[in-house]
Amino acid sequence: MTIRSLPAALRRSLLRTSALTTGALVCLTGTAACAEPTPPVRQPAYTSSLLDRPGTQVRPGSAAPPLPAGVSALSWVVADARTGEVLAARDAHRRLPPASTLKSLFALAALPRLHPDTRHTVTEAELARVGGGSSLVGVSAGRSYRVADLWRGVFLSSGNDAVHVLAAMNGGMDRTIRQMRAKARALGARDTQVVSPDGYDAMGQVSSAYDLAVFGRAGLADPQFARYCSTTVASFPAGGWSYPIQNTNRLLTGADGVARYPGLIGVKNGYTSRAGNTLIAAAHRGTRTLVVTVMNPQDGGYAVYEEARRLLDWGFAAAGRVRPVGSLLPAKPRTAPDRARHAAAAAPAFAPEPDADADDDSAWPALVLVGAGAAVLVAGCVVIVRRRAATVARRSGAGGEFVE
């Protein structure tokens, strides 16, 4: 290869650029070529397809307690809130009306967007679309409320009126519904279809015991959500005075003859004529937190709480004695192969020599490319480059042309 005479400063700069480029490529490609192959990822001790099957799914060990008898719910899930492992389930992905448990997804979508100290004066239009027979906390048009007051109305009284006002503050019902749908997908909850953010019976509005468990687990990781859902009693403003409101989750409060569950954290209960009773319940015992979802027990009344109680008791006794049947964690997206590494491995061992009669502007890039291509597979090119640089340096004062 022939290198024509150049000014000394330019020649030194070009040589430094070539050397640095070649050196960097040697380091990068040498590491990739010599690296140990990635060990196979350890597969979890469950198959996700188990949760797709109908009926009850559990994988007990030799010391595992039997599942509680007499659970009449159409669908239920028992999961570890920390790891996301599903310990047992029945028809986990069966799509059913969720009632007010859907408010948990509404909170996940809207809580981060509304500052709790923001004050808002309610308008008639914001309450106009609240469905007949809805549960209400007592929001009145013309009165000013803090966002925190409205959230307590949502979590404690399951107030659809508070939901509609918060949705309006969040940019409107349509925008809030889109956010809820996007949040559900981001969490891996694929069974949920949102039509109304308050969970009011609406055509096509469904969720599943699996999705509700996902929402409950995500809510516990949010300090605001966890604080609201575990509050038993609060005061709700009414102009110049206030009145007490109590959480309607009877496992949390011990109201109406339902014994309070020890260590219960919350999360959300619901009821409509189409959905029946629904419940997301989370409890902590020792070092373990469980989340249980129960949808539409056929025994009616307060069976939703008693069935959740039995499932929680079983979960704490069975943890560590059963193999998981699934996970609440969203599936990880497949990553594309390392194209750069594959391209380097496929690079030719030899690059064609550039035309010796080419002009100066094309000769120097060609020199860099030849050095880089050789460096990918032949580590010895580093020595060649260094020797070439040394030769050029010795002859730099001679001027004219030289041929290697």
PDB file of C-alpha atoms in Angstrom, residues 165-345:
ATOM      1  CA  VAL A 165     -64.628  13.413  39.999  1.00  0.00           C
ATOM      2  CA  LEU A 166     -61.071  12.045  40.128  1.00  0.00           C
ATOM      3  CA  ALA A 167     -61.405  10.792  36.548  1.00  0.00           C
ATOM      4  CA  ALA A 168     -62.496  14.268  35.460  1.00  0.00           C
ATOM      5  CA  MET A 169     -59.455  15.768  37.188  1.00  0.00           C
ATOM      6  CA  ASN A 170     -57.317  13.172  35.426  1.00  0.00           C
ATOM      7  CA  GLY A 171     -58.354  14.418  31.998  1.00  0.00           C
ATOM      8  CA  GLY A 172     -61.776  12.846  31.622  1.00  0.00           C
ATOM      9  CA  MET A 173     -63.406   9.442  31.604  1.00  0.00           C
ATOM     10  CA  ASP A 174     -62.186   8.396  28.154  1.00  0.00           C
ATOM     11  CA  ARG A 175     -58.581   9.286  28.882  1.00  0.00           C
ATOM     12  CA  THR A 176     -58.716   7.531  32.251  1.00  0.00           C
ATOM     13  CA  ILE A 177     -60.140   4.381  30.664  1.00  0.00           C
ATOM     14  CA  ARG A 178     -57.310   4.373  28.121  1.00  0.00           C
ATOM     15  CA  GLN A 179     -54.782   4.740  30.926  1.00  0.00           C
ATOM     16  CA  MET A 180     -56.370   1.861  32.830  1.00  0.00           C
ATOM     17  CA  ARG A 181     -56.249  -0.377  29.774  1.00  0.00           C
ATOM     18  CA  ALA A 182     -52.615   0.511  29.169  1.00  0.00           C
ATOM     19  CA  LYS A 183     -51.730  -0.110  32.833  1.00  0.00           C
ATOM     20  CA  ALA A 184     -53.407  -3.504  32.779  1.00  0.00           C
ATOM     21  CA  ARG A 185     -51.430  -4.517  29.685  1.00  0.00           C
ATOM     22  CA  ALA A 186     -48.182  -3.254  31.185  1.00  0.00           C
ATOM     23  CA  LEU A 187     -48.774  -5.426  34.255  1.00  0.00           C
ATOM     24  CA  GLY A 188     -49.499  -8.481  32.126  1.00  0.00           C
ATOM     25  CA  ALA A 189     -53.229  -8.490  32.978  1.00  0.00           C
ATOM     26  CA  ARG A 190     -54.726  -9.667  29.695  1.00  0.00           C
ATOM     27  CA  ASP A 191     -58.210 -10.650  30.833  1.00  0.00           C
ATOM     28  CA  THR A 192     -59.392  -7.182  31.849  1.00  0.00           C
ATOM     29  CA  GLN A 193     -61.622  -5.053  29.634  1.00  0.00           C
ATOM     30  CA  VAL A 194     -62.388  -1.602  31.066  1.00  0.00           C
ATOM     31  CA  VAL A 195     -65.617   0.168  30.153  1.00  0.00           C
ATOM     32  CA  SER A 196     -66.240   2.212  33.324  1.00  0.00           C
ATOM     33  CA  PRO A 197     -63.457   3.028  35.822  1.00  0.00           C
ATOM     34  CA  ASP A 198     -65.695   2.543  38.873  1.00  0.00           C
ATOM     35  CA  GLY A 199     -66.512  -1.112  38.128  1.00  0.00           C
ATOM     36  CA  TYR A 200     -70.198  -0.393  37.573  1.00  0.00           C
ATOM     37  CA  ASP A 201     -71.896  -3.130  35.559  1.00  0.00           C
ATOM     38  CA  ALA A 202     -71.357  -2.402  31.877  1.00  0.00           C
ATOM     39  CA  MET A 203     -71.575  -4.550  28.780  1.00  0.00           C
ATOM     40  CA  GLY A 204     -68.194  -6.120  28.064  1.00  0.00           C
ATOM     41  CA  GLN A 205     -66.551  -5.056  31.342  1.00  0.00           C
ATOM     42  CA  VAL A 206     -64.698  -8.081  32.718  1.00  0.00           C
ATOM     43  CA  SER A 207     -61.609  -9.104  34.638  1.00  0.00           C
ATOM     44  CA  SER A 208     -60.327 -12.310  36.234  1.00  0.00           C
ATOM     45  CA  ALA A 209     -59.097 -13.582  39.564  1.00  0.00           C
ATOM     46  CA  TYR A 210     -55.598 -13.626  38.078  1.00  0.00           C
ATOM     47  CA  ASP A 211     -55.745  -9.992  36.934  1.00  0.00           C
ATOM     48  CA  LEU A 212     -57.218  -8.797  40.214  1.00  0.00           C
ATOM     49  CA  ALA A 213     -54.360 -10.501  42.069  1.00  0.00           C
ATOM     50  CA  VAL A 214     -51.934  -8.689  39.763  1.00  0.00           C
ATOM     51  CA  PHE A 215     -53.603  -5.356  40.604  1.00  0.00           C
ATOM     52  CA  GLY A 216     -53.579  -6.082  44.323  1.00  0.00           C
ATOM     53  CA  ARG A 217     -49.896  -7.009  44.298  1.00  0.00           C
ATOM     54  CA  ALA A 218     -48.988  -3.880  42.308  1.00  0.00           C
ATOM     55  CA  GLY A 219     -51.032  -1.718  44.656  1.00  0.00           C
ATOM     56  CA  LEU A 220     -49.203  -2.967  47.735  1.00  0.00           C
ATOM     57  CA  ALA A 221     -45.946  -1.751  46.173  1.00  0.00           C
ATOM     58  CA  ASP A 222     -47.350   1.814  46.003  1.00  0.00           C
ATOM     59  CA  PRO A 223     -47.158   3.555  49.402  1.00  0.00           C
ATOM     60  CA  GLN A 224     -50.203   5.750  48.708  1.00  0.00           C
ATOM     61  CA  PHE A 225     -52.291   2.829  47.541  1.00  0.00           C
ATOM     62  CA  ALA A 226     -51.222   0.702  50.515  1.00  0.00           C
ATOM     63  CA  ARG A 227     -52.048   3.491  52.959  1.00  0.00           C
ATOM     64  CA  TYR A 228     -55.527   4.133  51.541  1.00  0.00           C
ATOM     65  CA  CYS A 229     -56.502   0.474  51.183  1.00  0.00           C
ATOM     66  CA  SER A 230     -55.548  -0.311  54.796  1.00  0.00           C
ATOM     67  CA  THR A 231     -57.416   2.631  56.351  1.00  0.00           C
ATOM     68  CA  THR A 232     -60.396   1.467  58.401  1.00  0.00           C
ATOM     69  CA  VAL A 233     -62.051   4.766  59.396  1.00  0.00           C
ATOM     70  CA  ALA A 234     -61.678   8.369  58.174  1.00  0.00           C
ATOM     71  CA  SER A 235     -63.524  11.685  58.127  1.00  0.00           C
ATOM     72  CA  PHE A 236     -65.105  12.945  54.916  1.00  0.00           C
ATOM     73  CA  PRO A 237     -65.662  16.702  54.508  1.00  0.00           C
ATOM     74  CA  ALA A 238     -69.146  18.134  54.019  1.00  0.00           C
ATOM     75  CA  GLY A 239     -68.719  21.896  53.788  1.00  0.00           C
ATOM     76  CA  GLY A 240     -68.154  23.290  57.267  1.00  0.00           C
ATOM     77  CA  TRP A 241     -68.276  19.895  58.947  1.00  0.00           C
ATOM     78  CA  SER A 242     -67.336  16.254  58.304  1.00  0.00           C
ATOM     79  CA  TYR A 243     -68.702  12.791  58.949  1.00  0.00           C
ATOM     80  CA  PRO A 244     -67.027   9.426  59.545  1.00  0.00           C
ATOM     81  CA  ILE A 245     -66.716   6.830  56.804  1.00  0.00           C
ATOM     82  CA  GLN A 246     -65.736   3.196  57.390  1.00  0.00           C
ATOM     83  CA  ASN A 247     -64.035   0.753  55.062  1.00  0.00           C
ATOM     84  CA  THR A 248     -66.558  -1.666  53.576  1.00  0.00           C
ATOM     85  CA  ASN A 249     -63.991  -4.515  53.580  1.00  0.00           C
ATOM     86  CA  ARG A 250     -65.336  -6.483  56.522  1.00  0.00           C
ATOM     87  CA  LEU A 251     -62.239  -8.671  56.844  1.00  0.00           C
ATOM     88  CA  LEU A 252     -60.383  -5.445  57.627  1.00  0.00           C
ATOM     89  CA  THR A 253     -62.912  -3.858  59.995  1.00  0.00           C
ATOM     90  CA  GLY A 254     -64.642  -6.848  61.575  1.00  0.00           C
ATOM     91  CA  ALA A 255     -68.051  -5.307  60.869  1.00  0.00           C
ATOM     92  CA  ASP A 256     -71.436  -7.015  60.452  1.00  0.00           C
ATOM     93  CA  GLY A 257     -70.444 -10.145  62.315  1.00  0.00           C
ATOM     94  CA  VAL A 258     -67.449 -10.931  60.087  1.00  0.00           C
ATOM     95  CA  ALA A 259     -64.403 -11.571  62.255  1.00  0.00           C
ATOM     96  CA  ARG A 260     -61.441  -9.396  61.393  1.00  0.00           C
ATOM     97  CA  TYR A 261     -58.610 -11.348  59.778  1.00  0.00           C
ATOM     98  CA  PRO A 262     -55.305 -11.022  61.729  1.00  0.00           C
ATOM     99  CA  GLY A 263     -52.655  -9.206  59.726  1.00  0.00           C
ATOM    100  CA  LEU A 264     -55.049  -8.095  56.993  1.00  0.00           C
ATOM    101  CA  ILE A 265     -53.708  -5.183  54.921  1.00  0.00           C
ATOM    102  CA  GLY A 266     -56.731  -4.470  52.677  1.00  0.00           C
ATOM    103  CA  VAL A 267     -57.166  -4.152  49.431  1.00  0.00           C
ATOM    104  CA  LYS A 268     -60.662  -3.829  47.851  1.00  0.00           C
ATOM    105  CA  ASN A 269     -64.063  -5.463  47.876  1.00  0.00           C
ATOM    106  CA  GLY A 270     -66.988  -5.088  45.506  1.00  0.00           C
ATOM    107  CA  TYR A 271     -70.538  -6.085  44.699  1.00  0.00           C
ATOM    108  CA  THR A 272     -72.992  -5.666  41.839  1.00  0.00           C
ATOM    109  CA  SER A 273     -76.010  -7.715  40.822  1.00  0.00           C
ATOM    110  CA  ARG A 274     -74.126  -9.131  37.815  1.00  0.00           C
ATOM    111  CA  ALA A 275     -70.754  -9.676  39.494  1.00  0.00           C
ATOM    112  CA  GLY A 276     -71.971 -10.909  42.844  1.00  0.00           C
ATOM    113  CA  ASN A 277     -69.425 -10.410  45.609  1.00  0.00           C
ATOM    114  CA  THR A 278     -65.783  -9.911  44.646  1.00  0.00           C
ATOM    115  CA  LEU A 279     -62.724  -9.356  46.818  1.00  0.00           C
ATOM    116  CA  ILE A 280     -58.999  -8.688  46.688  1.00  0.00           C
ATOM    117  CA  ALA A 281     -57.525  -9.363  50.136  1.00  0.00           C
ATOM    118  CA  ALA A 282     -53.899  -9.130  51.246  1.00  0.00           C
ATOM    119  CA  ALA A 283     -52.536 -10.196  54.622  1.00  0.00           C
ATOM    120  CA  HIS A 284     -49.126 -10.362  56.281  1.00  0.00           C
ATOM    121  CA  ARG A 285     -47.885 -13.038  58.674  1.00  0.00           C
ATOM    122  CA  GLY A 286     -44.294 -13.496  59.782  1.00  0.00           C
ATOM    123  CA  THR A 287     -42.126 -12.778  56.760  1.00  0.00           C
ATOM    124  CA  ARG A 288     -44.763 -13.564  54.164  1.00  0.00           C
ATOM    125  CA  THR A 289     -47.478 -11.493  52.494  1.00  0.00           C
ATOM    126  CA  LEU A 290     -50.230 -13.210  50.541  1.00  0.00           C
ATOM    127  CA  VAL A 291     -52.784 -11.815  48.139  1.00  0.00           C
ATOM    128  CA  VAL A 292     -56.048 -13.700  47.575  1.00  0.00           C
ATOM    129  CA  THR A 293     -58.788 -12.938  45.065  1.00  0.00           C
ATOM    130  CA  VAL A 294     -62.300 -14.371  45.216  1.00  0.00           C
ATOM    131  CA  MET A 295     -64.928 -13.845  42.515  1.00  0.00           C
ATOM    132  CA  ASN A 296     -68.645 -14.529  42.867  1.00  0.00           C
ATOM    133  CA  PRO A 297     -69.084 -17.167  45.603  1.00  0.00           C
ATOM    134  CA  GLN A 298     -72.264 -19.103  44.945  1.00  0.00           C
ATOM    135  CA  ASP A 299     -73.152 -19.364  48.641  1.00  0.00           C
ATOM    136  CA  GLY A 300     -74.060 -15.641  48.731  1.00  0.00           C
ATOM    137  CA  GLY A 301     -74.127 -13.319  51.716  1.00  0.00           C
ATOM    138  CA  TYR A 302     -70.729 -12.744  53.300  1.00  0.00           C
ATOM    139  CA  ALA A 303     -69.313 -15.998  51.932  1.00  0.00           C
ATOM    140  CA  VAL A 304     -66.744 -13.960  49.976  1.00  0.00           C
ATOM    141  CA  TYR A 305     -65.024 -13.035  53.252  1.00  0.00           C
ATOM    142  CA  GLU A 306     -65.161 -16.487  54.796  1.00  0.00           C
ATOM    143  CA  GLU A 307     -63.861 -18.141  51.640  1.00  0.00           C
ATOM    144  CA  ALA A 308     -61.054 -15.594  51.433  1.00  0.00           C
ATOM    145  CA  ARG A 309     -60.259 -16.325  55.092  1.00  0.00           C
ATOM    146  CA  ARG A 310     -59.964 -20.058  54.429  1.00  0.00           C
ATOM    147  CA  LEU A 311     -57.803 -19.489  51.366  1.00  0.00           C
ATOM    148  CA  LEU A 312     -55.501 -17.153  53.301  1.00  0.00           C
ATOM    149  CA  ASP A 313     -55.177 -19.692  56.127  1.00  0.00           C
ATOM    150  CA  TRP A 314     -54.347 -22.401  53.606  1.00  0.00           C
ATOM    151  CA  GLY A 315     -51.827 -20.164  51.816  1.00  0.00           C
ATOM    152  CA  PHE A 316     -49.854 -19.379  54.962  1.00  0.00           C
ATOM    153  CA  ALA A 317     -49.837 -23.058  55.938  1.00  0.00           C
ATOM    154  CA  ALA A 318     -48.949 -24.266  52.430  1.00  0.00           C
ATOM    155  CA  ALA A 319     -46.245 -21.749  51.564  1.00  0.00           C
ATOM    156  CA  GLY A 320     -42.984 -23.608  51.041  1.00  0.00           C
ATOM    157  CA  ARG A 321     -44.856 -26.918  50.828  1.00  0.00           C
ATOM    158  CA  VAL A 322     -46.338 -26.536  47.365  1.00  0.00           C
ATOM    159  CA  ARG A 323     -44.762 -25.904  43.994  1.00  0.00           C
ATOM    160  CA  PRO A 324     -46.053 -22.777  42.240  1.00  0.00           C
ATOM    161  CA  VAL A 325     -48.543 -23.258  39.440  1.00  0.00           C
ATOM    162  CA  GLY A 326     -47.846 -19.895  37.827  1.00  0.00           C
ATOM    163  CA  SER A 327     -46.692 -16.339  38.390  1.00  0.00           C
ATOM    164  CA  LEU A 328     -48.239 -12.882  38.599  1.00  0.00           C
ATOM    165  CA  LEU A 329     -45.164 -11.388  36.952  1.00  0.00           C
ATOM    166  CA  PRO A 330     -45.543 -10.350  33.312  1.00  0.00           C
ATOM    167  CA  ALA A 331     -43.667 -12.467  30.810  1.00  0.00           C
ATOM    168  CA  LYS A 332     -40.316 -10.975  29.851  1.00  0.00           C
ATOM    169  CA  PRO A 333     -40.067  -9.897  26.206  1.00  0.00           C
ATOM    170  CA  ARG A 334     -37.644 -11.861  24.101  1.00  0.00           C
ATOM    171  CA  THR A 335     -34.446  -9.959  23.416  1.00  0.00           C
ATOM    172  CA  ALA A 336     -32.968  -9.745  19.944  1.00  0.00           C
ATOM    173  CA  PRO A 337     -29.641 -11.531  19.403  1.00  0.00           C
ATOM    174  CA  ASP A 338     -26.450  -9.530  19.682  1.00  0.00           C
ATOM    175  CA  ARG A 339     -26.223  -8.469  16.070  1.00  0.00           C
ATOM    176  CA  ALA A 340     -22.895  -6.755  16.539  1.00  0.00           C
ATOM    177  CA  ARG A 341     -21.288  -9.931  17.874  1.00  0.00           C
ATOM    178  CA  HIS A 342     -22.713 -12.048  15.071  1.00  0.00           C
ATOM    179  CA  ALA A 343     -21.598  -9.502  12.495  1.00  0.00           C
ATOM    180  CA  ALA A 344     -18.086  -9.498  13.941  1.00  0.00           C
ATOM    181  CA  ALA A 345     -17.926 -13.298  13.888  1.00  0.00           C
TER     182      ALA A 345
END
